[in-house]
XYZ file of C-alpha atoms in Angstrom:
679
model
C 86.282 72.741 147.441
C 87.059 74.817 150.516
C 90.357 76.006 149.062
C 88.666 76.840 145.767
C 85.900 78.794 147.491
C 88.546 80.745 149.385
C 90.374 81.490 146.130
C 87.163 82.598 144.384
C 86.488 85.019 147.224
C 89.811 86.727 146.519
C 89.152 87.161 142.813
C 89.232 90.923 143.288
C 93.030 90.636 143.615
C 93.391 89.785 139.918
C 92.655 93.302 138.596
C 94.597 94.850 141.483
C 97.933 93.497 140.193
C 97.865 95.402 136.866
C 96.287 98.358 138.681
C 99.343 98.452 140.953
C 101.551 98.329 137.846
C 99.632 101.302 136.448
C 100.302 103.310 139.608
C 103.970 102.337 139.993
C 104.929 102.748 136.342
C 102.716 105.768 135.810
C 104.113 107.675 138.785
C 107.681 106.390 138.871
C 108.457 105.193 135.371
C 110.302 108.329 134.289
C 112.402 108.278 137.483
C 113.824 104.798 136.813
C 117.367 104.550 135.511
C 116.174 102.707 132.451
C 112.656 102.935 131.058
C 112.652 99.173 130.448
C 112.551 98.640 134.203
C 109.024 99.970 134.206
C 108.203 97.369 131.573
C 109.577 94.582 133.735
C 107.494 95.817 136.680
C 104.392 95.604 134.453
C 105.451 92.146 133.223
C 105.956 90.848 136.773
C 102.578 92.083 138.019
C 100.747 90.866 134.910
C 102.366 87.472 135.525
C 100.995 87.488 139.075
C 97.544 88.341 137.711
C 97.844 85.477 135.221
C 98.778 82.928 137.898
C 95.846 83.840 140.143
C 93.474 84.243 137.187
C 94.306 80.841 135.705
C 93.960 79.154 139.107
C 90.520 80.718 139.541
C 89.478 79.893 135.977
C 90.552 76.258 136.113
C 89.089 75.905 139.609
C 85.717 77.118 138.375
C 85.772 74.652 135.486
C 86.381 71.876 137.995
C 83.180 72.970 139.743
C 80.540 72.836 136.990
C 77.296 74.690 137.469
C 78.472 76.859 140.375
C 79.208 80.519 140.902
C 80.709 82.624 143.683
C 79.427 86.144 144.221
C 81.385 88.413 146.567
C 80.039 91.947 146.803
C 79.539 94.920 149.060
C 77.068 97.799 149.047
C 78.614 100.829 147.410
C 75.740 103.304 147.716
C 72.227 103.091 149.127
C 69.509 105.350 147.746
C 66.721 105.533 150.375
C 63.093 105.407 149.290
C 60.727 106.306 148.095
C 62.333 106.752 144.680
C 59.893 106.630 141.782
C 58.418 103.137 141.575
C 60.719 101.865 144.343
C 59.100 102.526 147.734
C 62.094 101.193 149.645
C 64.760 102.746 147.422
C 67.575 100.692 145.972
C 71.261 99.912 146.442
C 74.280 100.055 144.161
C 76.887 97.361 144.736
C 80.433 96.513 143.678
C 81.675 92.942 143.627
C 83.075 89.968 141.755
C 81.155 87.087 140.212
C 83.076 83.934 139.320
C 81.041 81.695 137.031
C 81.941 79.494 134.011
C 81.750 82.383 131.530
C 83.817 84.834 133.576
C 86.295 82.039 134.386
C 86.809 81.363 130.685
C 87.339 85.059 129.989
C 89.656 85.424 132.978
C 92.009 82.802 131.544
C 91.971 84.468 128.132
C 92.568 88.019 129.368
C 95.330 87.233 131.871
C 97.261 84.774 129.683
C 97.178 86.895 126.528
C 97.766 90.059 128.574
C 100.923 88.654 130.140
C 102.305 87.370 126.832
C 101.656 90.706 125.110
C 103.305 92.556 128.003
C 106.388 90.310 127.784
C 106.518 90.672 123.988
C 106.401 94.455 124.397
C 109.793 94.456 126.130
C 111.402 93.593 122.811
C 108.969 95.165 120.361
C 108.747 98.592 122.042
C 112.435 98.767 122.982
C 113.262 101.669 120.671
C 110.079 103.689 121.235
C 109.729 106.857 123.265
C 107.153 107.253 126.008
C 107.617 103.753 127.430
C 106.424 104.575 130.980
C 103.208 105.949 129.467
C 102.851 102.851 127.287
C 103.253 100.321 130.101
C 101.050 102.328 132.450
C 98.253 102.550 129.893
C 98.587 98.892 128.923
C 98.378 97.913 132.617
C 95.279 100.056 133.077
C 93.799 98.424 129.974
C 94.248 94.983 131.559
C 92.796 96.256 134.836
C 89.676 97.533 133.079
C 89.075 94.319 131.124
C 89.612 92.041 134.123
C 87.293 94.244 136.173
C 84.666 94.016 133.432
C 84.959 90.222 133.290
C 84.528 89.842 137.053
C 81.715 92.409 137.455
C 78.670 91.018 139.233
C 76.240 93.738 138.181
C 75.465 95.794 135.104
C 76.385 99.165 136.581
C 79.877 98.009 137.554
C 80.111 96.297 134.167
C 79.314 99.584 132.424
C 81.885 101.552 134.453
C 84.680 99.151 133.474
C 83.266 99.035 129.938
C 83.828 102.779 129.631
C 87.305 102.507 131.148
C 88.171 99.922 128.483
C 87.050 102.440 125.848
C 89.148 105.237 127.353
C 92.256 103.035 127.501
C 91.782 101.982 123.890
C 91.631 105.676 122.949
C 94.955 106.293 124.721
C 96.685 103.282 123.187
C 95.374 103.575 119.626
C 96.588 107.175 119.692
C 99.892 106.280 121.372
C 101.821 107.838 118.472
C 99.824 111.028 118.881
C 102.358 113.041 116.875
C 101.044 111.281 113.758
C 97.786 112.884 112.572
C 96.536 109.494 111.345
C 97.000 107.939 114.801
C 95.253 110.820 116.559
C 92.410 110.626 114.037
C 92.086 106.838 114.456
C 91.884 107.198 118.240
C 89.127 109.789 117.968
C 87.272 107.667 115.418
C 87.362 104.620 117.686
C 86.212 106.660 120.655
C 83.325 108.342 118.847
C 82.016 105.298 116.967
C 81.993 103.156 120.087
C 80.229 105.952 121.968
C 77.230 105.438 119.692
C 76.923 101.880 120.925
C 77.697 102.865 124.514
C 74.839 105.350 124.716
C 72.396 102.719 123.483
C 73.904 100.148 125.852
C 73.335 102.473 128.811
C 69.735 102.975 127.709
C 69.342 99.195 127.645
C 70.717 98.984 131.196
C 68.062 101.444 132.385
C 65.297 99.521 130.600
C 66.413 96.224 132.117
C 66.733 97.819 135.540
C 63.204 99.170 135.482
C 61.772 95.960 134.008
C 63.441 93.548 136.394
C 62.968 95.715 139.474
C 59.264 96.196 138.765
C 58.908 92.493 137.933
C 59.950 91.769 141.504
C 57.224 94.005 142.913
C 59.618 96.899 143.292
C 62.010 94.797 145.359
C 63.610 92.517 142.770
C 66.535 94.083 141.010
C 66.180 97.246 143.074
C 67.144 95.335 146.195
C 69.909 93.520 144.327
C 71.318 96.775 142.940
C 71.704 95.948 139.225
C 73.180 92.558 140.218
C 73.181 89.621 137.843
C 72.389 87.395 140.816
C 70.720 88.172 144.128
C 72.918 86.865 146.917
C 73.143 83.115 146.535
C 69.605 82.917 145.213
C 68.222 82.544 141.700
C 69.559 84.427 138.733
C 67.626 87.457 137.648
C 65.971 85.608 134.787
C 63.644 84.056 137.352
C 62.415 87.509 138.403
C 60.871 88.209 135.009
C 57.269 87.232 135.520
C 54.906 88.761 133.012
C 57.461 91.286 131.835
C 56.651 93.205 128.670
C 58.074 91.350 125.685
C 58.312 94.508 123.503
C 60.174 96.245 126.320
C 62.653 93.392 126.664
C 63.047 93.301 122.880
C 64.036 96.973 122.865
C 66.420 96.404 125.773
C 68.006 93.457 123.971
C 68.483 95.512 120.808
C 70.191 98.188 122.884
C 72.590 95.550 124.219
C 73.255 94.400 120.659
C 74.090 97.984 119.678
C 76.558 98.264 122.552
C 78.178 94.976 121.582
C 78.298 95.981 117.893
C 80.189 99.138 118.820
C 82.820 97.439 120.974
C 83.129 94.274 118.850
C 83.128 96.217 115.555
C 80.104 94.510 114.071
C 78.230 95.922 111.091
C 77.449 98.820 110.826
C 79.743 100.071 113.629
C 82.795 98.203 112.336
C 84.590 101.090 110.623
C 86.838 102.045 113.545
C 88.695 98.754 113.988
C 90.804 98.671 110.780
C 91.948 102.241 111.439
C 92.904 101.271 115.006
C 95.981 99.636 113.442
C 97.675 103.028 113.848
C 98.570 101.994 117.392
C 101.493 99.686 118.248
C 101.056 96.094 117.025
C 101.127 94.881 120.626
C 98.095 97.044 121.341
C 96.370 95.603 118.285
C 97.050 92.084 119.567
C 95.538 92.875 122.958
C 92.524 94.716 121.532
C 91.733 92.004 118.990
C 92.413 88.962 121.137
C 91.463 89.628 124.740
C 90.142 93.078 125.581
C 88.215 95.681 123.605
C 86.484 93.621 120.942
C 86.033 90.597 123.201
C 84.072 92.823 125.591
C 81.202 93.167 123.112
C 80.758 89.414 122.704
C 81.037 88.994 126.463
C 78.252 91.549 126.919
C 75.970 89.491 124.682
C 76.968 86.354 126.586
C 76.144 87.687 130.058
C 72.936 89.277 128.775
C 71.917 85.966 127.236
C 72.791 84.014 130.363
C 71.399 86.256 133.068
C 68.732 88.411 131.422
C 67.634 86.579 128.292
C 66.827 87.642 124.725
C 63.477 87.552 122.976
C 63.139 85.690 119.629
C 63.222 89.023 117.790
C 66.476 89.917 119.501
C 67.934 86.538 118.620
C 67.090 86.969 114.931
C 68.669 90.442 114.934
C 71.832 89.096 116.582
C 72.032 86.204 114.115
C 71.579 88.636 111.226
C 74.307 90.985 112.425
C 76.749 88.189 113.206
C 76.122 86.142 110.076
C 76.314 89.116 107.731
C 79.448 90.504 109.387
C 81.351 87.218 108.990
C 81.109 87.425 105.196
C 81.090 91.217 104.843
C 84.387 91.707 106.694
C 86.037 88.729 104.999
C 85.423 90.220 101.558
C 87.394 93.343 102.486
C 90.311 91.306 103.856
C 90.973 89.613 100.492
C 92.391 92.764 98.856
C 94.200 94.534 101.703
C 97.922 95.242 101.087
C 98.617 95.949 104.798
C 99.388 92.819 106.846
C 97.829 94.252 110.012
C 94.641 95.299 108.241
C 94.205 91.794 106.818
C 94.260 90.420 110.351
C 92.019 93.258 111.568
C 89.280 92.395 109.079
C 89.756 88.777 110.060
C 88.937 89.747 113.655
C 85.709 91.440 112.616
C 84.728 88.348 110.639
C 85.552 85.892 113.440
C 83.679 87.990 115.977
C 80.708 87.606 113.674
C 80.867 83.829 114.219
C 80.740 84.354 117.987
C 77.803 86.748 117.736
C 76.050 84.312 115.399
C 76.343 81.497 117.948
C 75.052 83.620 120.829
C 72.109 84.805 118.740
C 71.191 81.238 117.783
C 70.998 80.369 121.496
C 74.427 78.770 122.002
C 76.227 81.173 124.274
C 78.909 78.777 125.456
C 79.693 77.698 121.894
C 80.275 81.342 120.989
C 82.468 81.746 124.063
C 84.426 78.632 123.067
C 85.259 80.264 119.735
C 86.247 83.437 121.585
C 88.547 81.268 123.738
C 90.392 79.661 120.829
C 90.321 82.822 118.712
C 92.127 84.779 121.427
C 95.196 82.577 121.148
C 95.525 82.243 117.387
C 94.623 85.888 116.768
C 97.178 87.112 119.332
C 99.656 84.763 117.650
C 98.965 86.224 114.205
C 99.297 89.810 115.390
C 102.501 89.182 117.333
C 103.950 87.265 114.377
C 103.016 90.193 112.138
C 104.625 92.498 114.695
C 107.796 90.424 114.526
C 107.822 90.878 110.748
C 107.199 94.625 111.010
C 109.876 94.921 113.703
C 112.336 93.143 111.400
C 111.648 94.737 108.025
C 110.223 98.137 108.986
C 107.077 98.006 106.825
C 103.510 96.736 106.949
C 103.147 96.545 103.158
C 102.872 92.913 102.062
C 104.178 93.771 98.609
C 107.467 94.992 100.111
C 108.023 91.667 101.897
C 108.745 88.193 100.577
C 111.149 85.350 101.275
C 111.127 85.987 105.029
C 110.916 82.290 105.895
C 114.663 81.995 105.249
C 115.556 84.563 107.875
C 112.696 84.266 110.408
C 112.032 80.576 111.016
C 110.245 80.972 114.365
C 107.996 83.734 113.062
C 107.334 81.749 109.886
C 106.128 78.684 111.801
C 104.146 80.834 114.251
C 102.288 82.654 111.477
C 101.636 79.356 109.683
C 100.136 77.808 112.838
C 97.959 80.880 113.373
C 96.833 80.859 109.734
C 95.913 77.160 109.843
C 93.981 77.631 113.073
C 92.160 80.683 111.734
C 91.265 78.797 108.553
C 89.742 75.963 110.553
C 92.095 73.218 109.411
C 92.132 70.206 111.777
C 93.557 69.552 114.319
C 94.221 73.212 115.047
C 92.093 75.025 117.642
C 90.020 77.099 115.233
C 88.674 73.955 113.573
C 86.912 72.728 116.711
C 85.356 76.015 117.788
C 84.356 77.301 114.335
C 82.787 74.019 113.339
C 80.959 73.909 116.664
C 79.469 77.314 115.789
C 78.380 76.120 112.338
C 76.933 72.858 113.689
C 75.033 74.645 116.438
C 73.465 77.167 114.088
C 72.696 74.444 111.558
C 70.757 72.544 114.228
C 68.380 75.502 114.541
C 67.614 75.983 110.850
C 64.578 73.703 110.927
C 62.953 75.658 113.754
C 64.154 79.037 112.451
C 64.226 79.133 108.625
C 65.073 82.857 108.775
C 68.572 81.865 109.947
C 69.385 80.187 106.605
C 70.810 83.213 104.705
C 73.136 84.111 107.560
C 74.285 80.521 108.023
C 75.173 80.360 104.327
C 77.077 83.646 104.563
C 79.039 82.291 107.514
C 79.771 79.121 105.540
C 80.940 81.154 102.551
C 83.255 83.154 104.817
C 85.151 79.923 105.552
C 86.497 79.894 101.981
C 87.405 83.570 102.093
C 89.175 83.119 105.439
C 91.476 80.424 104.069
C 92.169 82.577 101.020
C 92.974 85.955 102.593
C 95.143 84.724 105.461
C 97.259 82.501 103.207
C 97.497 85.271 100.631
C 99.160 87.335 103.365
C 101.276 84.350 104.427
C 102.595 83.643 100.918
C 103.280 87.308 100.184
C 105.210 87.809 103.415
C 107.173 84.587 103.738
C 107.427 82.921 100.328
C 109.066 83.941 97.103
C 112.186 86.026 96.807
C 111.058 89.406 95.556
C 113.650 92.220 95.620
C 113.119 94.395 98.672
C 113.642 98.121 99.128
C 117.313 98.731 99.904
C 116.295 101.377 102.449
C 114.562 98.737 104.570
C 116.564 96.816 107.198
C 117.659 93.224 106.679
C 115.187 90.631 107.945
C 116.081 89.120 111.311
C 114.396 87.290 114.172
C 113.439 89.256 117.268
C 114.926 88.823 120.770
C 113.878 86.000 123.120
C 111.167 88.098 124.797
C 109.437 88.219 121.421
C 110.065 84.605 120.456
C 108.839 83.021 123.704
C 105.267 84.440 123.417
C 105.159 83.215 119.811
C 106.091 79.690 120.883
C 103.593 79.632 123.770
C 100.765 81.003 121.645
C 101.597 78.546 118.868
C 101.159 75.693 121.333
C 97.854 77.134 122.542
C 96.645 77.652 118.963
C 97.179 73.928 118.432
C 95.940 72.560 121.762
C 93.175 74.956 122.883
C 90.599 73.282 120.649
C 91.254 69.918 122.282
C 89.898 71.326 125.551
C 86.460 70.460 124.199
C 87.264 66.837 125.035
C 88.754 67.538 128.486
C 86.354 66.763 131.380
C 86.969 70.086 133.198
C 85.955 71.973 130.061
C 83.644 69.632 128.183
C 80.697 70.171 130.532
C 80.464 73.787 129.373
C 79.374 72.585 125.929
C 77.362 69.575 127.079
C 73.618 69.350 126.345
C 71.512 70.727 129.172
C 74.379 72.576 130.855
C 73.100 75.179 133.318
C 74.740 77.875 135.392
C 73.740 78.012 139.040
C 70.042 78.595 139.500
C 69.266 80.091 136.106
C 65.584 80.053 135.332
C 64.616 76.857 133.461
C 62.538 78.892 131.000
C 65.688 80.670 129.861
C 68.006 77.662 129.571
C 67.159 76.915 125.955
C 67.496 80.536 124.944
C 70.607 81.389 126.904
C 72.656 78.231 126.861
C 71.389 76.107 124.033
C 70.153 73.224 126.159
C 69.660 71.268 122.941
C 73.297 71.554 121.867
C 73.799 68.845 119.245
C 76.213 66.019 120.090
C 79.742 67.016 119.167
C 80.708 65.321 115.887
C 77.596 63.326 115.167
C 76.881 62.261 111.596
C 75.528 65.645 110.522
C 78.380 67.463 112.231
C 80.980 65.311 110.513
C 79.410 66.045 107.117
C 79.300 69.756 107.908
C 82.912 69.618 109.098
C 83.903 67.968 105.822
C 82.231 70.769 103.873
C 83.882 73.392 106.076
C 87.358 71.877 105.755
C 86.892 71.531 101.984
C 85.950 75.201 101.709
C 88.902 76.274 103.854
C 91.238 74.048 101.872
C 89.862 75.490 98.650
C 90.655 78.981 99.900
C 94.216 77.968 100.786
C 94.777 76.318 97.385
C 93.380 79.374 95.595
C 95.761 81.593 97.531
C 98.666 79.311 96.564
C 97.626 79.349 92.929
C 97.541 83.141 92.773
C 100.208 84.176 95.287
C 102.308 81.141 96.201
C 106.038 80.760 95.589
C 106.597 84.417 94.852
C 103.756 84.859 92.386
C 101.923 88.190 92.493
C 98.529 88.102 90.841
C 97.423 91.217 88.993
C 93.993 91.736 87.456
C 94.078 91.823 83.659
C 93.638 95.193 81.998
C 89.955 96.112 81.848
C 88.900 93.198 84.028
C 85.239 93.370 85.146
C 86.509 92.525 88.651
C 88.413 95.827 88.866
C 85.407 97.854 90.109
C 84.754 95.168 92.728
C 88.354 95.350 93.895
C 88.115 99.133 94.087
C 84.887 98.828 96.066
C 86.536 96.461 98.549
C 89.662 98.596 98.894
C 87.436 101.555 99.687
C 85.571 99.430 102.267
C 82.254 99.706 100.433
C 82.607 103.491 100.837
C 80.958 103.228 104.265
C 83.661 105.294 105.950
C 83.306 107.896 103.209
C 79.563 107.870 103.818
C 79.999 108.298 107.559
C 82.438 111.148 106.957
C 79.919 112.776 104.614
C 77.160 112.439 107.187
C 79.447 113.900 109.822
C 80.635 116.787 107.690
C 77.347 117.641 106.010
C 74.426 116.508 108.123
C 75.840 116.496 111.656
C 78.022 119.562 111.086
C 75.100 121.456 109.537
C 72.894 120.619 112.491
C 75.711 121.637 114.832
C 76.100 124.998 113.035
C 72.341 125.583 113.182
C 72.348 124.741 116.887
C 75.310 127.076 117.395
C 73.479 129.892 115.564
C 70.335 129.309 117.637
C 72.365 129.271 120.828
C 74.358 132.418 119.997
C 71.717 134.593 118.393
C 68.419 133.330 119.793
C 69.094 132.094 123.300
C 72.146 134.212 124.100
C 70.778 137.040 121.912
C 67.538 137.152 123.877
C 69.400 137.176 127.175
C 71.792 139.843 125.961
C 68.872 141.916 124.617
C 67.031 141.831 127.952
C 70.259 142.600 129.775
C 71.005 145.529 127.443
C 67.479 146.944 127.821
C 67.681 146.991 131.601
C 71.227 148.349 131.443
C 70.074 151.280 129.304
C 67.078 151.914 131.571
C 69.214 151.875 134.684
C 71.758 154.119 133.001
C 69.007 156.607 132.162
C 67.639 156.540 135.686
C 71.123 156.962 137.058
C 71.600 160.138 135.060
C 68.596 161.864 136.672
C 69.923 161.148 140.163
C 71.853 164.465 140.363
C 71.652 165.079 144.138
C 70.409 168.696 143.541
C 67.332 169.503 145.715
C 65.899 171.978 143.228
C 65.937 169.259 140.527
C 63.987 166.904 142.783
C 61.480 169.695 143.589
C 60.994 170.290 139.862
C 60.343 166.557 139.381
C 57.699 166.606 142.121
C 55.953 169.686 140.713
C 56.009 168.185 137.212
C 54.508 164.963 138.540
C 51.722 166.775 140.417
C 50.834 168.859 137.365
C 50.778 165.739 135.204
C 48.469 163.990 137.683
C 46.056 166.961 137.780
C 45.901 167.068 133.990
C 45.229 163.338 133.920
C 42.327 163.717 136.351
C 40.998 166.730 134.457
C 40.765 164.953 131.127
C 40.068 161.403 132.268
C 37.967 162.118 135.368
C 34.516 162.051 133.682
C 35.360 158.815 131.873
C 36.550 157.177 135.090
C 33.327 158.198 136.929
C 31.188 156.786 134.072
C 33.194 153.564 134.018
C 32.660 153.135 137.744
C 28.900 153.538 137.292
C 28.631 156.854 139.025
C 26.506 158.651 136.610
């Protein structure tokens, strides 16, 4: 354990490797003889981060129930400050615990594979030094977020993740659609970020005051105080309504980053960026950050029952809502994008039901098969030059590796055993099902999540059959289909293996304890264990779970068979003329008109308010200031004109003043004497 403790203490090195790549490639990339050299520098340093990150992650799993907090004081604010008589401190540090260890493996492994894949995929693009520098900074931000040991540091890296996503989504900034998508992602997620920051302040005040002014204030926003108890134990008599509001603010922040309803609209449009960026955003960075926020909040701060119901509602509804839009999309990347929104809903659902580690397990497996699907789609796009599924077909003959990779990813996403998605998704469903007796309000959202299983099998295999099966004539202007270079094929092979094997980790002793009943992290308050960790996690694959798994697999299989019936072997299903389903299809293609509604609100309501505010600022505030300034300017100008420097003029002014004073006394004198009581 000594070697492991030493390694955990150096966890801060993991984000420094991609940060060094950002500096080297960002400053020297354009000076290298070949731009690809900058890519290889980024690949090498991301590989170093992966090696150290995986060692730390596996080492933590071998040490169940422990955590290592290494931090230093960043800034001390002396007291008294408001309710804190002794002031408070702000710290920066790293916290290695089972949740961060799991995320560290995901981020570093997927990050390295995406970076390696980029060498082949981005070969013909311009601006490669900028691309590799921004991608390295993206990895730095996400790793820093994962290892943060306090909410303030977490929020700083959270914002850096958002900035990097803005840069990368808008990488092709010459295209108006890409620039617009980047701005949309930035602005929509800002809505959640503002509410998240408000939640941080509420938690800070609540936890600090709960410790008599010395609790969280002394710890400096830290999740854990030194090697002592987690902050959940500091909440003694805290206001439940206050914590409910704080929890809802955290949910809003997570909904923004993880594209949950109603802040989901930005993610499908984020496909304007390179496919490699989409793979990283969807599998290991941007959207995973939102679920991770809910996980650490659940583990270290706790949610009230009201918060849990809200989280379950958002997650359960989003699983089905997003899946319905995926079934009609003609763009291969958008199909997978809506799939991400739906699968994130499963993770949110599990966290809300009180099973944080189950939700994180699905995040773990999802990262590998979703990165696999995006990189396989990128291989197709790289080969045929289009994202339109209806311009593809018959690609299995020319792209065997990509064909198998996409098939493995589709089977795992659908939840077909023994692929990874089967184990984690069914664990989510079983966990939520176990709570339905105690929480009947969860029923509608559980059923929606169950219905999404059928839709998932349908939409992903619809895309699979359209792209790889059949032999439809292709546009002669498009290039001939061909497999990518080895730097693109190797990540597909590795991710395919992980998409098959990652689910089996649930049976491995180093990992199985994370999902075991009664699992605790460090000294977390016993009162929060049931809420945060799901201490009553049902036994994996008991009788009820096997029955539920059978239902789930049957639904997924039904979706796959339906897709084959309508789209398999080159068939292209078209709605009959005048079909009553046509308006539904139009509704789904237009994404329930939510984006149109948001645009209307922005253009009419927000823009009108902005114009009114601009008018008030220009003509009321500035107008008042300008009016006062003009009045005094005119007065001073008038006074300046009478300053002639001629003595006779000044004498005339004095005589005029004396005469005026005498006349005033003459006419007003008697009245003044009477007023003063003189007579």
